[in-house]
Amino acid sequence: MLAGFDWSVIPASLPFLGQGLLYSLQLTVVAMTGGVIFGTLLALARLSGGPVLAGAAAVYVNTMRSIPLLMVILWFFLIIPLLTGKPMGAERSAMITFTAFEAAYYSEIMRAGIQSVSRGQVNAGYALGMTYAQTMMHIVLPQAVRNMLPVLLTQTIVLFQDTSLVYAIGAKDLLKAAEITGRNYNRPVEMYLFVAVIYFAICFSLSLLVRRLNRKIAIVR
Amino acid sequence: MAMIEIRHVFKWYDKFQVLADCSTQVEKGEVVVVCGPSGSGKSTLIKCVNALEPFQQGEIVVDGVSVGASATNLPKLRARVGMVFQHFELFPHMSIVDNLTIGQVKVLGRPRELAREKGLNLLARVGLSAQAEKFPGQLSGGQQQRVAIARALSMDPICMLFDEPTSALDPEMINEVLDVMVELAAEGMTMMVVTHEMGFARKVANRVIFMDGGRIVEDDAKDTFFGNPRSERAQQFLAKILHH
Ligand SMILES: Nc1ncnc2c1ncn2[C@@H]1O[C@H](COP(=O)(O)OP(=O)(O)OP(=O)(O)O)[C@@H](O)[C@H]1O
Ligand SMILES: [Mg+2]
């Protein structure tokens, strides 16, 4: 059955696919970085803010976690032009949407991470004269991230897979690039198979890394 | 004025009273040992001194600064009060020497090199120079607690608070920590020490406070306390731990 395939389209389309992959990776890195930072702030708000701040953060997180990502992507892309009067590029729109969406998930991970650091550590920071911000920055968050590293990475793998959803608004990611070249060469099956292999290779090697981290943590404990 | 003044302090967790009308003071250069049965409020009282625990009524004044006053800059106050915890609480993600410099650099604004030099000097003083680049998890409990004392000293504190510094240690490590504390007392450090090490109390304490049910029921000169405590509870308590 494989005999009917024409794999020669792959080398020819590599540069274009490369551009798509680059965007997918950029989107992953931006949404991860922004999501972890924004998510950490949300977690801190929920854990130590007053009732208003904690409530607002909780509503945000729970809302985002109850809506399918695809809908958030579409809504944001469609609503922004209505609000601002001018369209925003699909690529940029997706970066903002993903950051805002992933923040909700990363915030739950960071919340667990922050809670995994004992009260005694916080007191030790305070006892040295550190402010709340210094204690978080130098004592609590580094340990929270370290404790949660495997879970944060797993979430990032999911995030990388989810970036393929941006093809719905026409952003040129890896999947979109495959679709376009597949159409141009009239070889869609080969192209979709090939990018599936790329997604798999990246996600699988990351999950191997997670497994190694988990084993290392088990040893340390 | 005393270095630490505790005046009529009351504290509740919701409706549960943990401290009731606690008053005492620690003069400059004095060593005061606090003892009492589990749950009597010793940790709570000592944590109130550097505002790690809030209290609802009364007043605590450290070197002229009122701990409970809303205008008080708590980080600034705490930076001058050293604290040593039962479970050491070294920062596990930092090397030993970084544990000794972080406060100096981030809180006191000392240049990193100077802070490092001071940290290494203190480490030498507690006999742990060889461990500078290791991580807390690689040290024994006794070593960790000595580092924790050095970390508190790195801030040049005006007084030191100890909350059961040896009760989480294996017996053979207790003395190495007590030795450092005895030395500190001999140098004139003002110290408030929650401990059941009565040998330490006999050797260096000026006064001994006995707490029970959130109250200070005994606050005596050392000789009075060991010679002839007035309250029955203190007598029973002493009899129990001295026969251990
Ligand atoms: N966060 C809290 N919420 C409610 N009750 C508390 C809290 N922390 C301490 N308590 C209670 O306050 C009382 C005094 O506690 P504290 O830790 O000061 O006692 P302690 O004398 O240090 O005892 P130990 O010798 O066991 O360390 C205890 O009855 C304890 O159960
Ligand atoms: Mg205690």
Coordinates of C-alpha atoms and ligand atoms in Angstrom, one line a residue:
Chain A
M1 CA 0.0 0.0 0.0
L2 CA 2.9 2.3 0.8
A3 CA 4.0 1.8 -2.8
G4 CA 1.4 4.3 -3.9
F5 CA 3.0 7.1 -1.9
D6 CA 5.2 9.7 -3.3
W7 CA 7.7 10.7 -0.6
S8 CA 9.6 13.0 -2.9
V9 CA 7.3 15.9 -2.0
I10 CA 8.8 16.0 1.5
P11 CA 12.3 17.2 0.7
A12 CA 10.9 19.8 -1.6
S13 CA 8.5 21.1 1.1
L14 CA 11.0 21.0 4.0
P15 CA 11.8 24.8 4.0
F16 CA 8.1 25.7 4.1
L17 CA 7.4 23.1 6.8
G18 CA 10.4 24.4 8.7
Q19 CA 8.8 27.8 8.8
G20 CA 5.6 26.3 10.1
L21 CA 7.4 24.3 12.8
L22 CA 9.3 27.4 13.8
Y23 CA 6.0 29.2 14.4
S24 CA 4.6 26.3 16.4
L25 CA 7.7 26.3 18.6
Q26 CA 7.6 30.0 19.0
L27 CA 3.9 29.8 20.0
T28 CA 4.8 27.1 22.5
V29 CA 7.6 29.0 24.0
V30 CA 5.7 32.3 24.2
A31 CA 2.6 30.7 25.7
M32 CA 4.7 28.7 28.1
T33 CA 6.8 31.6 29.3
G34 CA 3.8 34.0 29.5
G35 CA 1.6 31.3 30.8
V36 CA 3.9 30.4 33.7
I37 CA 4.5 34.1 34.6
F38 CA 0.8 35.1 34.4
G39 CA -0.2 31.8 35.9
T40 CA 2.2 32.3 38.9
L41 CA 0.6 35.7 39.5
L42 CA -2.8 34.2 39.4
A43 CA -1.7 31.5 41.8
L44 CA -0.3 34.1 44.2
A45 CA -3.5 36.1 44.0
R46 CA -5.5 33.0 44.8
L47 CA -3.3 32.0 47.7
S48 CA -2.6 35.3 49.4
G49 CA -4.7 38.1 48.0
G50 CA -7.7 39.5 49.7
P51 CA -11.1 38.0 49.0
V52 CA -11.7 40.2 45.9
L53 CA -8.4 39.4 44.3
A54 CA -8.5 35.7 45.1
G55 CA -12.1 35.6 43.9
A56 CA -11.3 37.3 40.6
A57 CA -8.4 35.0 40.0
A58 CA -10.5 31.9 40.8
V59 CA -13.2 33.0 38.4
Y60 CA -10.6 33.6 35.6
V61 CA -9.0 30.2 36.1
N62 CA -12.2 28.3 36.4
T63 CA -13.7 30.0 33.4
M64 CA -10.7 29.3 31.1
R65 CA -10.6 25.7 32.3
S66 CA -14.3 25.2 31.4
I67 CA -14.1 26.5 27.8
P68 CA -12.7 24.5 24.9
L69 CA -9.4 26.1 23.7
L70 CA -10.7 26.1 20.1
M71 CA -13.5 28.4 21.1
V72 CA -11.3 30.8 22.9
I73 CA -9.0 30.9 19.9
L74 CA -11.9 31.6 17.5
W75 CA -13.7 34.1 19.8
F76 CA -10.7 36.2 20.5
F77 CA -9.8 36.2 16.8
L78 CA -13.3 37.3 15.8
I79 CA -14.0 39.7 18.7
I80 CA -10.8 41.8 18.6
P81 CA -11.5 43.4 15.2
L82 CA -15.0 44.2 16.4
L83 CA -13.6 46.0 19.5
T84 CA -10.6 47.7 18.0
G85 CA -11.9 48.3 14.5
K86 CA -8.9 46.6 12.9
P87 CA -8.0 43.0 12.5
M88 CA -5.1 41.4 14.3
G89 CA -2.9 38.9 12.5
A90 CA -3.8 35.3 13.2
E91 CA -0.3 34.5 14.5
R92 CA -0.3 37.3 17.0
S93 CA -3.9 36.7 18.1
A94 CA -3.0 33.0 18.7
M95 CA 0.0 34.0 20.9
I96 CA -2.2 36.2 23.1
T97 CA -5.0 33.6 23.3
F98 CA -2.7 30.8 24.2
T99 CA -0.9 32.7 26.8
A100 CA -4.1 33.7 28.5
F101 CA -5.5 30.2 28.2
E102 CA -2.4 28.3 29.4
A103 CA -2.0 30.7 32.3
A104 CA -5.1 29.1 33.8
Y105 CA -3.6 25.6 33.7
Y106 CA -0.1 26.7 34.7
S107 CA -1.6 28.6 37.6
E108 CA -3.1 25.4 39.0
I109 CA 0.3 23.7 38.8
M110 CA 2.1 26.7 40.4
R111 CA -0.5 26.8 43.1
A112 CA 0.2 23.2 44.0
G113 CA 3.9 23.9 43.8
I114 CA 3.7 26.9 46.1
Q115 CA 1.7 24.9 48.6
S116 CA 4.3 22.2 48.5
V117 CA 6.9 24.6 50.0
S118 CA 6.5 24.4 53.8
R119 CA 5.4 27.3 56.1
G120 CA 8.8 26.9 57.8
Q121 CA 10.7 27.9 54.6
V122 CA 8.5 31.0 54.3
N123 CA 9.1 31.9 57.9
A124 CA 12.9 31.4 57.4
G125 CA 12.7 33.9 54.6
Y126 CA 10.7 36.4 56.7
A127 CA 13.0 35.9 59.7
L128 CA 16.0 37.0 57.6
G129 CA 14.1 40.2 56.9
M130 CA 12.9 39.4 53.5
T131 CA 9.7 41.0 52.2
Y132 CA 6.8 39.0 50.9
A133 CA 8.1 39.6 47.3
Q134 CA 11.7 38.6 48.1
T135 CA 10.5 35.5 50.0
M136 CA 8.5 34.4 47.0
M137 CA 11.1 35.2 44.5
H138 CA 14.2 33.7 46.2
I139 CA 12.7 31.0 48.5
V140 CA 9.3 29.8 47.5
L141 CA 9.1 30.0 43.7
P142 CA 12.4 28.3 42.9
Q143 CA 11.4 25.4 45.1
A144 CA 7.9 25.4 43.7
V145 CA 9.1 25.2 40.1
R146 CA 11.7 22.5 41.0
N147 CA 9.0 20.4 42.7
M148 CA 6.6 20.8 39.8
L149 CA 9.1 20.6 36.9
P150 CA 7.8 17.2 35.5
V151 CA 4.2 18.5 35.6
L152 CA 5.1 21.8 34.1
L153 CA 6.8 20.0 31.2
T154 CA 3.9 17.6 30.7
Q155 CA 1.6 20.6 30.4
T156 CA 4.0 22.1 27.9
I157 CA 3.8 18.9 25.8
V158 CA 0.0 19.2 25.8
L159 CA 0.4 22.9 24.9
F160 CA 2.7 22.0 22.0
Q161 CA 0.1 19.5 20.6
D162 CA -2.7 22.1 21.1
T163 CA -0.9 24.7 19.0
S164 CA -2.1 22.8 16.0
L165 CA -5.6 24.2 16.7
V166 CA -4.5 27.6 15.4
Y167 CA -4.9 26.3 12.0
A168 CA -8.6 27.0 12.5
I169 CA -7.9 30.7 12.3
G170 CA -5.4 30.3 9.5
A171 CA -2.2 30.9 11.4
K172 CA 0.7 29.3 9.6
D173 CA 1.9 26.7 12.0
L174 CA 3.3 23.2 11.2
L175 CA -0.1 21.7 10.5
K176 CA -1.2 24.6 8.3
A177 CA 2.1 24.4 6.4
A178 CA 1.5 20.7 5.8
E179 CA -2.0 21.4 4.6
I180 CA -0.8 24.0 2.2
T181 CA 2.1 22.0 0.7
G182 CA -0.1 18.9 0.6
R183 CA -2.6 20.8 -1.5
N184 CA 0.1 22.4 -3.7
Y185 CA 1.7 19.1 -4.5
N186 CA -1.6 17.2 -4.4
R187 CA -0.1 14.9 -1.8
P188 CA -2.1 15.6 1.4
V189 CA -1.8 12.1 2.9
E190 CA 2.0 12.0 2.7
M191 CA 2.3 15.5 4.2
Y192 CA -0.1 14.8 7.1
L193 CA 1.7 11.6 7.8
F194 CA 5.0 13.3 7.8
V195 CA 4.0 16.1 10.3
A196 CA 2.4 13.5 12.5
V197 CA 5.8 11.9 12.8
I198 CA 7.3 15.3 13.6
Y199 CA 4.7 16.0 16.4
F200 CA 5.3 12.5 17.7
A201 CA 9.1 12.8 17.7
I202 CA 9.1 16.1 19.6
C203 CA 6.4 15.0 22.1
F204 CA 7.9 11.6 22.7
S205 CA 11.4 12.9 23.4
L206 CA 9.9 15.5 25.8
S207 CA 8.0 12.8 27.6
L208 CA 11.1 10.7 27.9
L209 CA 12.7 13.7 29.6
V210 CA 9.8 14.0 32.0
R211 CA 10.2 10.3 32.9
R212 CA 13.9 10.8 33.6
L213 CA 13.1 13.8 35.7
N214 CA 10.5 11.9 37.7
R215 CA 13.0 9.1 38.3
K216 CA 15.6 11.6 39.5
I217 CA 13.1 13.3 41.8
A218 CA 12.2 9.9 43.2
I219 CA 15.8 9.3 44.0
V220 CA 16.3 12.7 45.6
R221 CA 13.3 12.1 47.8
Chain B
M1 CA 15.1 49.6 78.5
A2 CA 15.2 45.9 77.9
M3 CA 16.2 44.4 74.5
I4 CA 12.9 42.5 74.4
E5 CA 9.8 43.6 76.4
I6 CA 6.7 41.5 76.3
R7 CA 3.8 43.2 78.0
H8 CA 0.4 41.5 78.7
V9 CA 0.3 39.7 75.4
F10 CA -2.8 37.7 74.5
K11 CA -3.3 35.6 71.4
W12 CA -6.2 33.5 70.1
Y13 CA -6.6 31.2 67.2
D14 CA -10.3 31.9 66.6
K15 CA -11.8 31.2 70.0
F16 CA -8.9 29.1 71.2
Q17 CA -6.6 31.0 73.5
V18 CA -2.9 30.2 73.0
L19 CA -1.3 33.1 75.0
A20 CA -2.8 34.6 78.1
D21 CA -1.4 37.7 79.7
C22 CA 2.3 36.9 79.0
S23 CA 4.7 39.4 80.3
T24 CA 8.5 39.2 80.6
Q25 CA 11.6 40.9 79.4
V26 CA 15.0 40.0 78.1
E27 CA 17.8 42.5 79.0
K28 CA 20.7 43.2 76.7
G29 CA 23.2 40.3 77.0
E30 CA 20.8 38.1 78.9
V31 CA 20.0 34.5 78.1
V32 CA 16.5 33.5 78.9
V33 CA 15.4 29.9 78.5
V34 CA 11.7 29.1 77.9
C35 CA 10.4 25.6 78.7
G36 CA 7.1 24.0 79.4
P37 CA 5.0 21.1 78.2
S38 CA 4.0 20.5 74.6
G39 CA 1.3 22.9 73.4
S40 CA 1.9 25.4 76.2
G41 CA 2.6 28.2 73.7
K42 CA 6.4 28.5 73.7
S43 CA 6.8 28.5 69.9
T44 CA 3.9 30.9 69.6
L45 CA 5.3 33.3 72.1
I46 CA 8.8 33.4 70.5
K47 CA 7.3 33.8 67.0
C48 CA 5.4 36.8 68.3
V49 CA 8.7 38.5 69.1
N50 CA 9.6 38.8 65.5
A51 CA 6.0 39.0 64.3
L52 CA 6.0 35.6 62.5
E53 CA 2.8 35.3 64.5
P54 CA 0.4 38.2 65.1
F55 CA -1.1 38.7 68.5
Q56 CA -4.4 40.5 69.3
Q57 CA -3.7 42.2 72.6
G58 CA -0.7 43.6 74.5
E59 CA 2.6 44.9 73.3
I60 CA 6.0 43.5 72.4
V61 CA 8.9 46.0 72.1
V62 CA 12.2 45.0 70.5
D63 CA 15.1 47.5 71.0
G64 CA 12.5 50.2 71.3
V65 CA 10.4 49.2 68.3
S66 CA 6.9 48.1 68.9
V67 CA 6.3 44.8 67.0
G68 CA 2.6 45.1 66.8
A69 CA 2.3 48.7 65.7
S70 CA 1.0 49.0 62.2
A71 CA 3.6 51.6 61.3
T72 CA 6.5 49.2 62.1
N73 CA 8.5 48.1 59.2
L74 CA 8.5 44.4 59.9
P75 CA 11.1 43.2 57.4
K76 CA 13.5 45.8 58.8
L77 CA 12.8 44.7 62.4
R78 CA 13.2 41.0 61.5
A79 CA 16.5 41.6 59.8
R80 CA 17.9 42.6 63.2
V81 CA 16.5 39.6 65.1
G82 CA 18.1 36.3 64.3
M83 CA 16.0 33.2 64.4
V84 CA 16.8 29.5 64.5
F85 CA 14.1 26.9 63.9
Q86 CA 13.6 23.4 65.2
H87 CA 13.8 22.0 61.6
F88 CA 16.7 24.2 60.5
E89 CA 14.9 25.5 57.5
L90 CA 18.0 26.0 55.4
F91 CA 17.1 26.8 51.8
P92 CA 17.5 23.4 50.1
H93 CA 17.9 24.8 46.6
M94 CA 21.0 26.9 47.5
S95 CA 24.5 25.9 48.5
I96 CA 25.6 26.4 52.1
V97 CA 27.5 29.6 51.3
D98 CA 24.6 30.9 49.4
N99 CA 22.4 30.3 52.4
L100 CA 24.8 32.5 54.3
T101 CA 24.8 35.3 51.8
I102 CA 21.3 35.6 50.5
G103 CA 20.0 37.7 53.4
Q104 CA 23.1 39.9 53.5
V105 CA 22.8 40.6 49.8
K106 CA 19.1 40.9 49.3
V107 CA 18.1 42.4 52.6
L108 CA 21.1 44.4 53.8
G109 CA 22.3 45.2 50.3
R110 CA 25.9 44.1 51.0
P111 CA 28.2 43.6 48.1
R112 CA 28.3 39.9 47.1
E113 CA 32.0 39.5 47.7
L114 CA 31.8 41.0 51.2
A115 CA 28.8 38.9 52.0
R116 CA 30.6 35.8 50.8
E117 CA 33.7 36.6 52.9
K118 CA 31.5 37.1 56.0
G119 CA 29.6 33.9 55.3
L120 CA 32.8 31.9 55.0
N121 CA 34.2 33.4 58.2
L122 CA 31.0 32.4 60.1
L123 CA 31.2 28.9 58.6
A124 CA 34.7 28.6 59.9
R125 CA 33.4 29.7 63.3
V126 CA 30.9 26.9 63.4
G127 CA 33.6 24.5 62.1
L128 CA 32.1 23.8 58.7
S129 CA 34.4 25.5 56.2
A130 CA 34.7 22.3 54.2
Q131 CA 31.0 22.2 53.5
A132 CA 30.7 25.7 51.9
E133 CA 29.9 24.5 48.4
K134 CA 27.6 21.6 49.4
F135 CA 23.9 21.6 49.6
P136 CA 21.9 21.4 52.9
G137 CA 20.6 17.9 52.0
Q138 CA 24.2 16.6 52.1
L139 CA 24.8 17.7 55.7
S140 CA 23.9 16.0 58.9
G141 CA 21.2 17.5 61.1
G142 CA 23.7 18.9 63.5
Q143 CA 25.7 20.5 60.7
Q144 CA 22.6 22.0 59.2
Q145 CA 21.6 23.5 62.5
R146 CA 25.1 25.0 62.9
V147 CA 24.8 26.5 59.4
A148 CA 21.3 27.9 60.4
I149 CA 22.9 29.6 63.4
A150 CA 25.6 31.0 61.1
R151 CA 23.0 32.2 58.7
A152 CA 21.2 34.1 61.4
L153 CA 24.5 35.6 62.6
S154 CA 25.3 36.7 59.1
M155 CA 22.8 39.5 59.5
D156 CA 24.6 40.9 62.6
P157 CA 21.5 40.5 64.8
I158 CA 21.0 42.4 68.0
C159 CA 19.4 39.4 69.6
M160 CA 18.7 35.8 68.7
L161 CA 15.6 33.6 69.1
F162 CA 15.9 29.8 69.2
D163 CA 12.8 27.5 68.9
E164 CA 13.9 24.0 70.2
P165 CA 17.1 24.1 68.2
T166 CA 18.2 20.6 69.2
S167 CA 14.9 18.7 69.6
A168 CA 15.0 17.4 66.0
L169 CA 18.5 16.1 66.3
D170 CA 19.9 12.7 67.0
P171 CA 21.4 12.7 70.6
E172 CA 25.0 12.5 69.4
M173 CA 24.5 15.8 67.5
I174 CA 23.0 17.8 70.2
N175 CA 26.2 18.9 71.8
E176 CA 27.8 20.3 68.7
V177 CA 24.9 22.7 68.4
L178 CA 24.7 23.5 72.1
D179 CA 28.4 24.3 72.1
V180 CA 28.0 26.9 69.4
M181 CA 25.1 28.4 71.5
V182 CA 27.1 28.4 74.7
E183 CA 29.9 30.2 72.9
L184 CA 27.5 32.8 71.6
A185 CA 26.1 33.4 75.0
A186 CA 29.6 33.8 76.4
E187 CA 30.2 36.6 73.8
G188 CA 27.3 38.5 75.2
M189 CA 24.6 37.7 72.7
T190 CA 21.1 38.4 73.9
M191 CA 19.2 35.1 73.5
M192 CA 15.7 33.8 74.0
V193 CA 15.8 30.0 73.8
V194 CA 13.0 27.6 73.8
T195 CA 14.6 24.3 74.9
H196 CA 14.3 21.4 77.2
E197 CA 18.1 21.0 77.5
M198 CA 18.3 21.8 81.2
G199 CA 22.1 21.3 81.1
F200 CA 22.3 24.2 78.7
A201 CA 20.0 26.2 80.9
R202 CA 22.1 25.6 84.0
K203 CA 25.2 26.5 82.2
V204 CA 24.3 29.8 80.5
A205 CA 20.8 30.9 81.3
N206 CA 20.2 34.0 83.4
R207 CA 16.6 33.3 83.8
V208 CA 14.2 30.4 83.1
I209 CA 10.6 30.9 82.1
F210 CA 8.1 28.0 82.5
M211 CA 4.9 28.1 80.5
D212 CA 1.8 26.1 80.8
G213 CA -1.5 26.5 79.1
G214 CA -0.5 29.7 77.3
R215 CA 0.6 31.4 80.6
I216 CA 4.0 32.2 82.0
V217 CA 3.6 30.5 85.3
E218 CA 7.2 30.8 86.4
D219 CA 9.8 33.5 85.6
D220 CA 12.8 33.0 87.8
A221 CA 16.5 33.5 88.1
K222 CA 18.1 30.3 87.1
D223 CA 19.1 29.3 90.6
T224 CA 15.7 29.9 92.0
F225 CA 14.1 27.9 89.2
F226 CA 16.3 24.8 89.6
G227 CA 16.6 25.2 93.4
N228 CA 13.0 25.8 94.3
P229 CA 10.4 26.5 91.7
R230 CA 7.2 27.9 93.3
S231 CA 4.5 26.3 91.1
E232 CA 3.7 22.7 91.3
R233 CA 3.4 22.3 87.6
A234 CA 7.0 23.5 87.1
Q235 CA 8.2 21.1 89.8
Q236 CA 6.4 18.2 88.1
F237 CA 7.8 19.2 84.8
L238 CA 11.3 19.5 86.0
A239 CA 11.1 16.1 87.8
K240 CA 9.9 14.5 84.6
I241 CA 12.5 15.9 82.2
L242 CA 15.4 15.7 84.6
H243 CA 14.8 12.0 85.2
H244 CA 14.9 11.3 81.5
Ligands
LIG1 N1 -2.1 27.6 63.3 C1 -2.7 27.2 64.4 N2 -4.1 27.1 64.5 C2 -4.7 26.7 65.6 N3 -4.0 26.3 66.8 C3 -2.7 26.4 66.8 C4 -2.0 26.8 65.6 N4 -0.6 26.7 65.9 C5 -0.6 26.3 67.2 N5 -1.8 26.1 67.7 C6 -2.1 25.6 69.1 O1 -1.6 26.6 69.9 C7 -1.0 25.9 71.1 C8 0.4 26.4 71.3 O2 1.2 25.9 70.3 P1 2.8 26.1 70.3 O3 3.3 25.5 69.1 O4 3.1 27.5 70.6 O5 3.2 25.2 71.5 P2 4.6 24.7 72.0 O6 4.7 25.1 73.5 O7 5.7 25.3 71.1 O8 4.6 23.2 71.9 P3 5.7 22.1 71.4 O9 6.5 21.8 72.6 O10 4.9 20.9 71.0 O11 6.5 22.8 70.3 C9 -1.2 24.4 70.9 O12 -2.3 24.0 71.6 C10 -1.4 24.3 69.4 O13 -2.2 23.2 69.1
MG2 MG 7.0 24.5 69.8

